[in-house]
mmCIF file with all atom_site columns, C-alpha atoms in Angstrom:
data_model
loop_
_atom_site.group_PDB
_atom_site.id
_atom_site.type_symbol
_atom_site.label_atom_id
_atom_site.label_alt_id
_atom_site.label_comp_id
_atom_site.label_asym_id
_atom_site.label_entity_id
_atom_site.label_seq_id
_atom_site.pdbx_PDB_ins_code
_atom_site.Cartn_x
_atom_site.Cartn_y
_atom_site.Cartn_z
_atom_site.occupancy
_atom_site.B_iso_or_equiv
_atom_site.pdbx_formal_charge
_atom_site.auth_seq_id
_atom_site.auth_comp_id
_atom_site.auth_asym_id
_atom_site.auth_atom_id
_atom_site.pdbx_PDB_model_num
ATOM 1   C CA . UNK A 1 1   ? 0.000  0.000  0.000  1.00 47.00 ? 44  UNK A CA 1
ATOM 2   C CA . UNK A 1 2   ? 1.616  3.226  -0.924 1.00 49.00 ? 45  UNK A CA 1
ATOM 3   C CA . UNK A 1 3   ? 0.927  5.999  1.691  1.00 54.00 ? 46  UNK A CA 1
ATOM 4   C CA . UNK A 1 4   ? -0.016 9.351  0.320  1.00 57.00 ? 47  UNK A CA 1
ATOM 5   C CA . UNK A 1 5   ? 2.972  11.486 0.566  1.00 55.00 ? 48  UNK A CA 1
ATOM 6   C CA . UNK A 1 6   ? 1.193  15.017 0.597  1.00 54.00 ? 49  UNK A CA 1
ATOM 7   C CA . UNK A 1 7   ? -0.442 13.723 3.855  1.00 73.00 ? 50  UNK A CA 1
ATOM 8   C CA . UNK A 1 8   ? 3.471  13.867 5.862  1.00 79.00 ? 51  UNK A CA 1
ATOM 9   C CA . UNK A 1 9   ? 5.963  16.443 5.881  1.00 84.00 ? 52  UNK A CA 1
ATOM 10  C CA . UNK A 1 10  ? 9.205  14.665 4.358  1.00 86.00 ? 53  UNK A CA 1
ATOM 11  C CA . UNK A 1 11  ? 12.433 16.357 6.493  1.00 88.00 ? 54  UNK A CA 1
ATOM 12  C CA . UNK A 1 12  ? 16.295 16.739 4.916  1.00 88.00 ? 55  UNK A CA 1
ATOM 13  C CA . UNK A 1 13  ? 18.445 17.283 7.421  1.00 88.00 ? 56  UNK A CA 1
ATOM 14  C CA . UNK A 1 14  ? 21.511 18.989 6.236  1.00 87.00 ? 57  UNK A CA 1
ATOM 15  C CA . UNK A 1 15  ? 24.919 20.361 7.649  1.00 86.00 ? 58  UNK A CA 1
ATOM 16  C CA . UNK A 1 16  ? 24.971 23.618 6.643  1.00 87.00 ? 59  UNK A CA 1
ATOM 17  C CA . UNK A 1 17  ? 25.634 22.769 2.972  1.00 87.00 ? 60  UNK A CA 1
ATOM 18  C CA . UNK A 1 18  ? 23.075 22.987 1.069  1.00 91.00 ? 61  UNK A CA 1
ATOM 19  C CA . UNK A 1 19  ? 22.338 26.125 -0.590 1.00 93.00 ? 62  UNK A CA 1
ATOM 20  C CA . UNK A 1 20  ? 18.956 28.236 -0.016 1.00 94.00 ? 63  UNK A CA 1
ATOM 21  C CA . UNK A 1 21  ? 18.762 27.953 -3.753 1.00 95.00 ? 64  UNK A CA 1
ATOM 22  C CA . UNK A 1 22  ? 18.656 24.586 -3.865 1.00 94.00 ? 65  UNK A CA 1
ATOM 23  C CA . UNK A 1 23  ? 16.255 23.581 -1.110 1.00 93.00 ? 66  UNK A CA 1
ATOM 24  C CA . UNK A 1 24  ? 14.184 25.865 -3.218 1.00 94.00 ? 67  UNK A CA 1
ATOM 25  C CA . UNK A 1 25  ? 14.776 23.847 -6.173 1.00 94.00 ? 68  UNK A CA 1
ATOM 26  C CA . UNK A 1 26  ? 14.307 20.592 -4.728 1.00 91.00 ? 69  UNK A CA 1
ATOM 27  C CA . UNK A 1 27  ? 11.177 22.168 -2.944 1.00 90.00 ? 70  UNK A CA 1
ATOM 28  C CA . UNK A 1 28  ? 9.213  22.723 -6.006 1.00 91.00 ? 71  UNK A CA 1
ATOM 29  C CA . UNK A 1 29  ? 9.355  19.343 -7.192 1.00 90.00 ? 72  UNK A CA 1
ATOM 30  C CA . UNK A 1 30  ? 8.682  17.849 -3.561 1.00 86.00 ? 73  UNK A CA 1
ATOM 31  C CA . UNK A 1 31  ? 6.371  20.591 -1.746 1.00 85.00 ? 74  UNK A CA 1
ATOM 32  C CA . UNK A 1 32  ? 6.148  18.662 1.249  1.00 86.00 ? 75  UNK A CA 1
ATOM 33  C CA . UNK A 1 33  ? 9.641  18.515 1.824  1.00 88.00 ? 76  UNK A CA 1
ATOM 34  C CA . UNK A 1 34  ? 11.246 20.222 4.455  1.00 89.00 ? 77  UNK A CA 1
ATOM 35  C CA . UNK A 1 35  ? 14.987 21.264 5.177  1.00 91.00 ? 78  UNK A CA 1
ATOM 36  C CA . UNK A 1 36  ? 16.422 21.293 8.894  1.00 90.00 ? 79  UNK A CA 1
ATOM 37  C CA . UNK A 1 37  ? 19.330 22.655 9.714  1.00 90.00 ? 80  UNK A CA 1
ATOM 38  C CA . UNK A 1 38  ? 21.150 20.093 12.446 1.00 89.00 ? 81  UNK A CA 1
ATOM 39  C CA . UNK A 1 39  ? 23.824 22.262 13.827 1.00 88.00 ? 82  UNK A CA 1
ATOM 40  C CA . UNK A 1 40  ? 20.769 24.635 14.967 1.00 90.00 ? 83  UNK A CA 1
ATOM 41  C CA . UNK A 1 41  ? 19.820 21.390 17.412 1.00 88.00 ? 84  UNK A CA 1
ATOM 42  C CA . UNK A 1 42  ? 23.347 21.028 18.148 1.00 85.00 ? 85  UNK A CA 1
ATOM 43  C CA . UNK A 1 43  ? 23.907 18.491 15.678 1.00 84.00 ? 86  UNK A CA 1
ATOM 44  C CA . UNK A 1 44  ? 27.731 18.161 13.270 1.00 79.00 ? 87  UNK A CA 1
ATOM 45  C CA . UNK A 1 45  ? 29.649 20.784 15.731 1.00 75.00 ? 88  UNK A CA 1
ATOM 46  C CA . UNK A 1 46  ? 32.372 21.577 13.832 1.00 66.00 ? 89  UNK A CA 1
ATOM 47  C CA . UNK A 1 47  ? 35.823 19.000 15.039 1.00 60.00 ? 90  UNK A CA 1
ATOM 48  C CA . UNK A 1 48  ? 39.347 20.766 15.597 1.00 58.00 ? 91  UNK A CA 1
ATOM 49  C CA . UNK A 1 49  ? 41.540 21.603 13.096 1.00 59.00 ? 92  UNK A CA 1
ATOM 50  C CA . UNK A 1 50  ? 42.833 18.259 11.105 1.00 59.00 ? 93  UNK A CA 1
ATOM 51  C CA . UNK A 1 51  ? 40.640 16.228 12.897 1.00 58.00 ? 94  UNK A CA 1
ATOM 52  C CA . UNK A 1 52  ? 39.789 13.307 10.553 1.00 60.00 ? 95  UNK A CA 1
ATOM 53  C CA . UNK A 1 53  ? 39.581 9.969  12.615 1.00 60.00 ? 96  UNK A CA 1
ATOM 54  C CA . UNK A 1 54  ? 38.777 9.207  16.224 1.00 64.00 ? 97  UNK A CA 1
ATOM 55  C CA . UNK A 1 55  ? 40.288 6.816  18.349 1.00 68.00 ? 98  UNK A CA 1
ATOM 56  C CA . UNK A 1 56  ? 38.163 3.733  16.789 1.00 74.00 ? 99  UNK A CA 1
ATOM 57  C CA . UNK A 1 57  ? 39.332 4.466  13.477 1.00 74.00 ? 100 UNK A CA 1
ATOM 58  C CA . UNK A 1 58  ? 35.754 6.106  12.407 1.00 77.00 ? 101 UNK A CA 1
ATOM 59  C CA . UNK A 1 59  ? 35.430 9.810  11.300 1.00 78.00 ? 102 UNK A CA 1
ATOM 60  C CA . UNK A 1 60  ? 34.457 12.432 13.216 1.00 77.00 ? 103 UNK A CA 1
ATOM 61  C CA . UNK A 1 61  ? 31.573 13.058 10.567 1.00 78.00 ? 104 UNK A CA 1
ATOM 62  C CA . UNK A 1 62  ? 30.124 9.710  11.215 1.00 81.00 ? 105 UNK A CA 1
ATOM 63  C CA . UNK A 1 63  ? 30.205 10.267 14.587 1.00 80.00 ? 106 UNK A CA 1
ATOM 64  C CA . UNK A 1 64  ? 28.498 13.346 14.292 1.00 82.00 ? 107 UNK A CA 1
ATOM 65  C CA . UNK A 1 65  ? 25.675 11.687 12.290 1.00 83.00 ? 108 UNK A CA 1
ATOM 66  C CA . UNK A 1 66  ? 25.581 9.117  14.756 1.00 83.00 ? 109 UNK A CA 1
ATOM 67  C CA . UNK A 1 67  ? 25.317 11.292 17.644 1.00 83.00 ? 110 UNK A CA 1
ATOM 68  C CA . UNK A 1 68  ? 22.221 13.446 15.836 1.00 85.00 ? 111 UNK A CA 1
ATOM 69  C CA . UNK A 1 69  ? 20.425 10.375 14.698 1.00 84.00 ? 112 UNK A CA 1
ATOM 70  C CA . UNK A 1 70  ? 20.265 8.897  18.277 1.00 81.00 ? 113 UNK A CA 1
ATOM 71  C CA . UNK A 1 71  ? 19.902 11.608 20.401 1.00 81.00 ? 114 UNK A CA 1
ATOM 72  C CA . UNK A 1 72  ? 19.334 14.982 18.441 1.00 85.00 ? 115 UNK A CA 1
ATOM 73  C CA . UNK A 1 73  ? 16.664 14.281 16.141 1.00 85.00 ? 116 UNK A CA 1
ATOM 74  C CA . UNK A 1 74  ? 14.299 14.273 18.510 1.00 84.00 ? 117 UNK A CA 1
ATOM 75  C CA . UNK A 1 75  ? 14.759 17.471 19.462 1.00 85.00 ? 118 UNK A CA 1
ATOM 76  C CA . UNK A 1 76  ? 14.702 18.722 15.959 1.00 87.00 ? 119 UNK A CA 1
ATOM 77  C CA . UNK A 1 77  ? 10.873 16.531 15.117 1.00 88.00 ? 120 UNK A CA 1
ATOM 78  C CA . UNK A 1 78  ? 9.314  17.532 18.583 1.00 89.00 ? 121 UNK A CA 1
ATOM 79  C CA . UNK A 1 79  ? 6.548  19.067 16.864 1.00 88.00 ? 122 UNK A CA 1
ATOM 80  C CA . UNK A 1 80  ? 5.218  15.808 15.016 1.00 86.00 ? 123 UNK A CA 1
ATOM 81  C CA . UNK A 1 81  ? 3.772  13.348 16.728 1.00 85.00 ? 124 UNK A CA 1
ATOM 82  C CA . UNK A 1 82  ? 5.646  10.157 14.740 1.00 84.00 ? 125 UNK A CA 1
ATOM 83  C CA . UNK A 1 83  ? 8.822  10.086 12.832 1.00 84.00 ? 126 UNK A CA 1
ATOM 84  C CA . UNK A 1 84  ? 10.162 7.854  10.448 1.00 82.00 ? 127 UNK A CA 1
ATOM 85  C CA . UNK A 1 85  ? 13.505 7.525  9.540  1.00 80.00 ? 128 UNK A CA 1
ATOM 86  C CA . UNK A 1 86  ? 15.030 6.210  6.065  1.00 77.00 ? 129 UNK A CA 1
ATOM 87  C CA . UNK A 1 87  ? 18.771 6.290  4.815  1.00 74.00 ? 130 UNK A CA 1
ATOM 88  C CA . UNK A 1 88  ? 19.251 7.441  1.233  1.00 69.00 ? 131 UNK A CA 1
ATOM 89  C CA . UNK A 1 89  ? 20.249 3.979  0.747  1.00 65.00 ? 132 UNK A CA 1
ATOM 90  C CA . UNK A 1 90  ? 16.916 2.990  1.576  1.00 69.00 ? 133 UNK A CA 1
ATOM 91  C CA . UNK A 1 91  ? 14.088 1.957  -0.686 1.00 68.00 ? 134 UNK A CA 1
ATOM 92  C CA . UNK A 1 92  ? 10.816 1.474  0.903  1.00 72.00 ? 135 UNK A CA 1
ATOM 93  C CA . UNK A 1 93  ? 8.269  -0.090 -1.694 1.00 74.00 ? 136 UNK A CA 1
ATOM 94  C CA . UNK A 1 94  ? 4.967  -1.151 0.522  1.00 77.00 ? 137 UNK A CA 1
ATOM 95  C CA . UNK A 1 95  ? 3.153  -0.957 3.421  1.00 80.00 ? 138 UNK A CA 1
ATOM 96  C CA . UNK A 1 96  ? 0.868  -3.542 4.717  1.00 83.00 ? 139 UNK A CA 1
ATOM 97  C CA . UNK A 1 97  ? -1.227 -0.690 6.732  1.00 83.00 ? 140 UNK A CA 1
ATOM 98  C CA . UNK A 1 98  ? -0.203 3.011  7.556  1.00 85.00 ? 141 UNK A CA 1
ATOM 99  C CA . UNK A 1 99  ? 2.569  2.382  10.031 1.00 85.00 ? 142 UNK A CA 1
ATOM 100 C CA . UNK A 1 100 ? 1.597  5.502  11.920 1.00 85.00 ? 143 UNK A CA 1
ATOM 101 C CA . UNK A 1 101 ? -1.981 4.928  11.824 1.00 88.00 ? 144 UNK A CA 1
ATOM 102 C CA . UNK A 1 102 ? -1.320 1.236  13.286 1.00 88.00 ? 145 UNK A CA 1
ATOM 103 C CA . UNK A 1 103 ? 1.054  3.093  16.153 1.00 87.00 ? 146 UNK A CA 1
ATOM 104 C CA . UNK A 1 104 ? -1.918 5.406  16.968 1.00 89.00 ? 147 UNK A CA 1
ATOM 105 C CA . UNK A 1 105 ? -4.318 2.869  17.261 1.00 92.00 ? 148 UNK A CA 1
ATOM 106 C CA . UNK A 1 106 ? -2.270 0.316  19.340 1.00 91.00 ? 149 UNK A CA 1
ATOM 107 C CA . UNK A 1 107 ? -1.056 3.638  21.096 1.00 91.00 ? 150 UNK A CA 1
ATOM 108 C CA . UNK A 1 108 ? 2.818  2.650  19.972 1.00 87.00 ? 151 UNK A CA 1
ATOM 109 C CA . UNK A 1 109 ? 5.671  5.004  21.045 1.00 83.00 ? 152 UNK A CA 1
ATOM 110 C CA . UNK A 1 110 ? 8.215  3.681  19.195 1.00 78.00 ? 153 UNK A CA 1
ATOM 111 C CA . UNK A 1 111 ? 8.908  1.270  16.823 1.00 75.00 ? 154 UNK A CA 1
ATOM 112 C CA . UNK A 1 112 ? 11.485 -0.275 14.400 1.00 72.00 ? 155 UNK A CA 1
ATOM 113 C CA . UNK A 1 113 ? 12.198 -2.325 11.806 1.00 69.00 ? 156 UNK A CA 1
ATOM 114 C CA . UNK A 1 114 ? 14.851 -4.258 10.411 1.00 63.00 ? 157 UNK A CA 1
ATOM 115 C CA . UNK A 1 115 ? 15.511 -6.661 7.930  1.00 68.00 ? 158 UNK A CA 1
ATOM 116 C CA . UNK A 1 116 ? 19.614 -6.804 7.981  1.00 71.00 ? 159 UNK A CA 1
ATOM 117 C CA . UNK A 1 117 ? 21.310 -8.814 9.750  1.00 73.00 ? 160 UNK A CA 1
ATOM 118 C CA . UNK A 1 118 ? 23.325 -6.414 12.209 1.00 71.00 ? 161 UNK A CA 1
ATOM 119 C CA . UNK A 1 119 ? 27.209 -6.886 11.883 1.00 77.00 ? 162 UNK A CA 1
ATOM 120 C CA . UNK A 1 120 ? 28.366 -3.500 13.735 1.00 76.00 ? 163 UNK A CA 1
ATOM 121 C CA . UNK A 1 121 ? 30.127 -5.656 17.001 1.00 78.00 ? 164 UNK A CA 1
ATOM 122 C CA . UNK A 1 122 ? 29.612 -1.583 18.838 1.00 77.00 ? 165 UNK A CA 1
ATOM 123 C CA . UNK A 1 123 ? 26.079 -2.063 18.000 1.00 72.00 ? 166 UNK A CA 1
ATOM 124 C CA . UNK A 1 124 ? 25.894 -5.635 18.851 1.00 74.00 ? 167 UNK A CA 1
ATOM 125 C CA . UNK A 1 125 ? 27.428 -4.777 22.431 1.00 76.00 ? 168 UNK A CA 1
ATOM 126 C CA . UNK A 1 126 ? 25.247 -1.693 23.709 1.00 74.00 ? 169 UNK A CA 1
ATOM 127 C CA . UNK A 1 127 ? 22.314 -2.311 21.649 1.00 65.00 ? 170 UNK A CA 1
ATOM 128 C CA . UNK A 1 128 ? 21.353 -6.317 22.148 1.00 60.00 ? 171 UNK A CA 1
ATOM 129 C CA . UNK A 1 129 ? 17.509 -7.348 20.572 1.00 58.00 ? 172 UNK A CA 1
#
């Protein structure tokens, strides 16, 4: 079932880089699309000077992204009552029901799904099923 996407606001969160002129762009062919700054919810603070890696051998920009999408978002989406998050390298095709109607009716706070098999041994440690 394909959910009506004029019915849901559709947020890009961005780092500062993308031109007003091209959120306006992008808006006209996607009106319900909305840009968010993340550094003005404290998100992608800029690192120190030649900062490229961390200790684990990650960048500081993916721990910056990982930092917003666990904690920060929230902040930024307090005004909707359900969020849904999808990667770019994400493709979601069908819906048995509206997800967020089904969370309203079961009166759901959270939910998630996942059809990978997690590999990530940080993830496997702090966030066990």
């Amino acid at each position: 079932r394909a959910l009506p996407s004029a019915t849901f606001d559709q947020i890009g969160f961005h780092e500062g880089n993308v031109p007003l002129a091209a959120q306006q762009a992008v808006s006209m062919q996607v009106p319900a699309l909305r840009f968010f700054d993340a550094r003005d919810f404290g998100g992608f603070v800029a690192p120190p000077p030649n900062t490229t890696l961390s200790a684990d051998g990650y960048s500081i920009g993916y721990h910056h992204m990982c930092r917003f999408m666990s904690l920060l978002w929230f902040k930024a989406l307090a005004r909707y009552e359900f969020a849904m998050r999808v990667d770019e390298d994400v493709c979601l095709q069908h819906f048995e029901a509206d997800p967020f109607e089904h969370m309203r009716a079961s009166a759901l706070i959270y939910g998630y799904g996942l059809r990978t098999r997690e590999l990530h041994e940080g993830t496997l440690q702090t966030m066990p099923p």
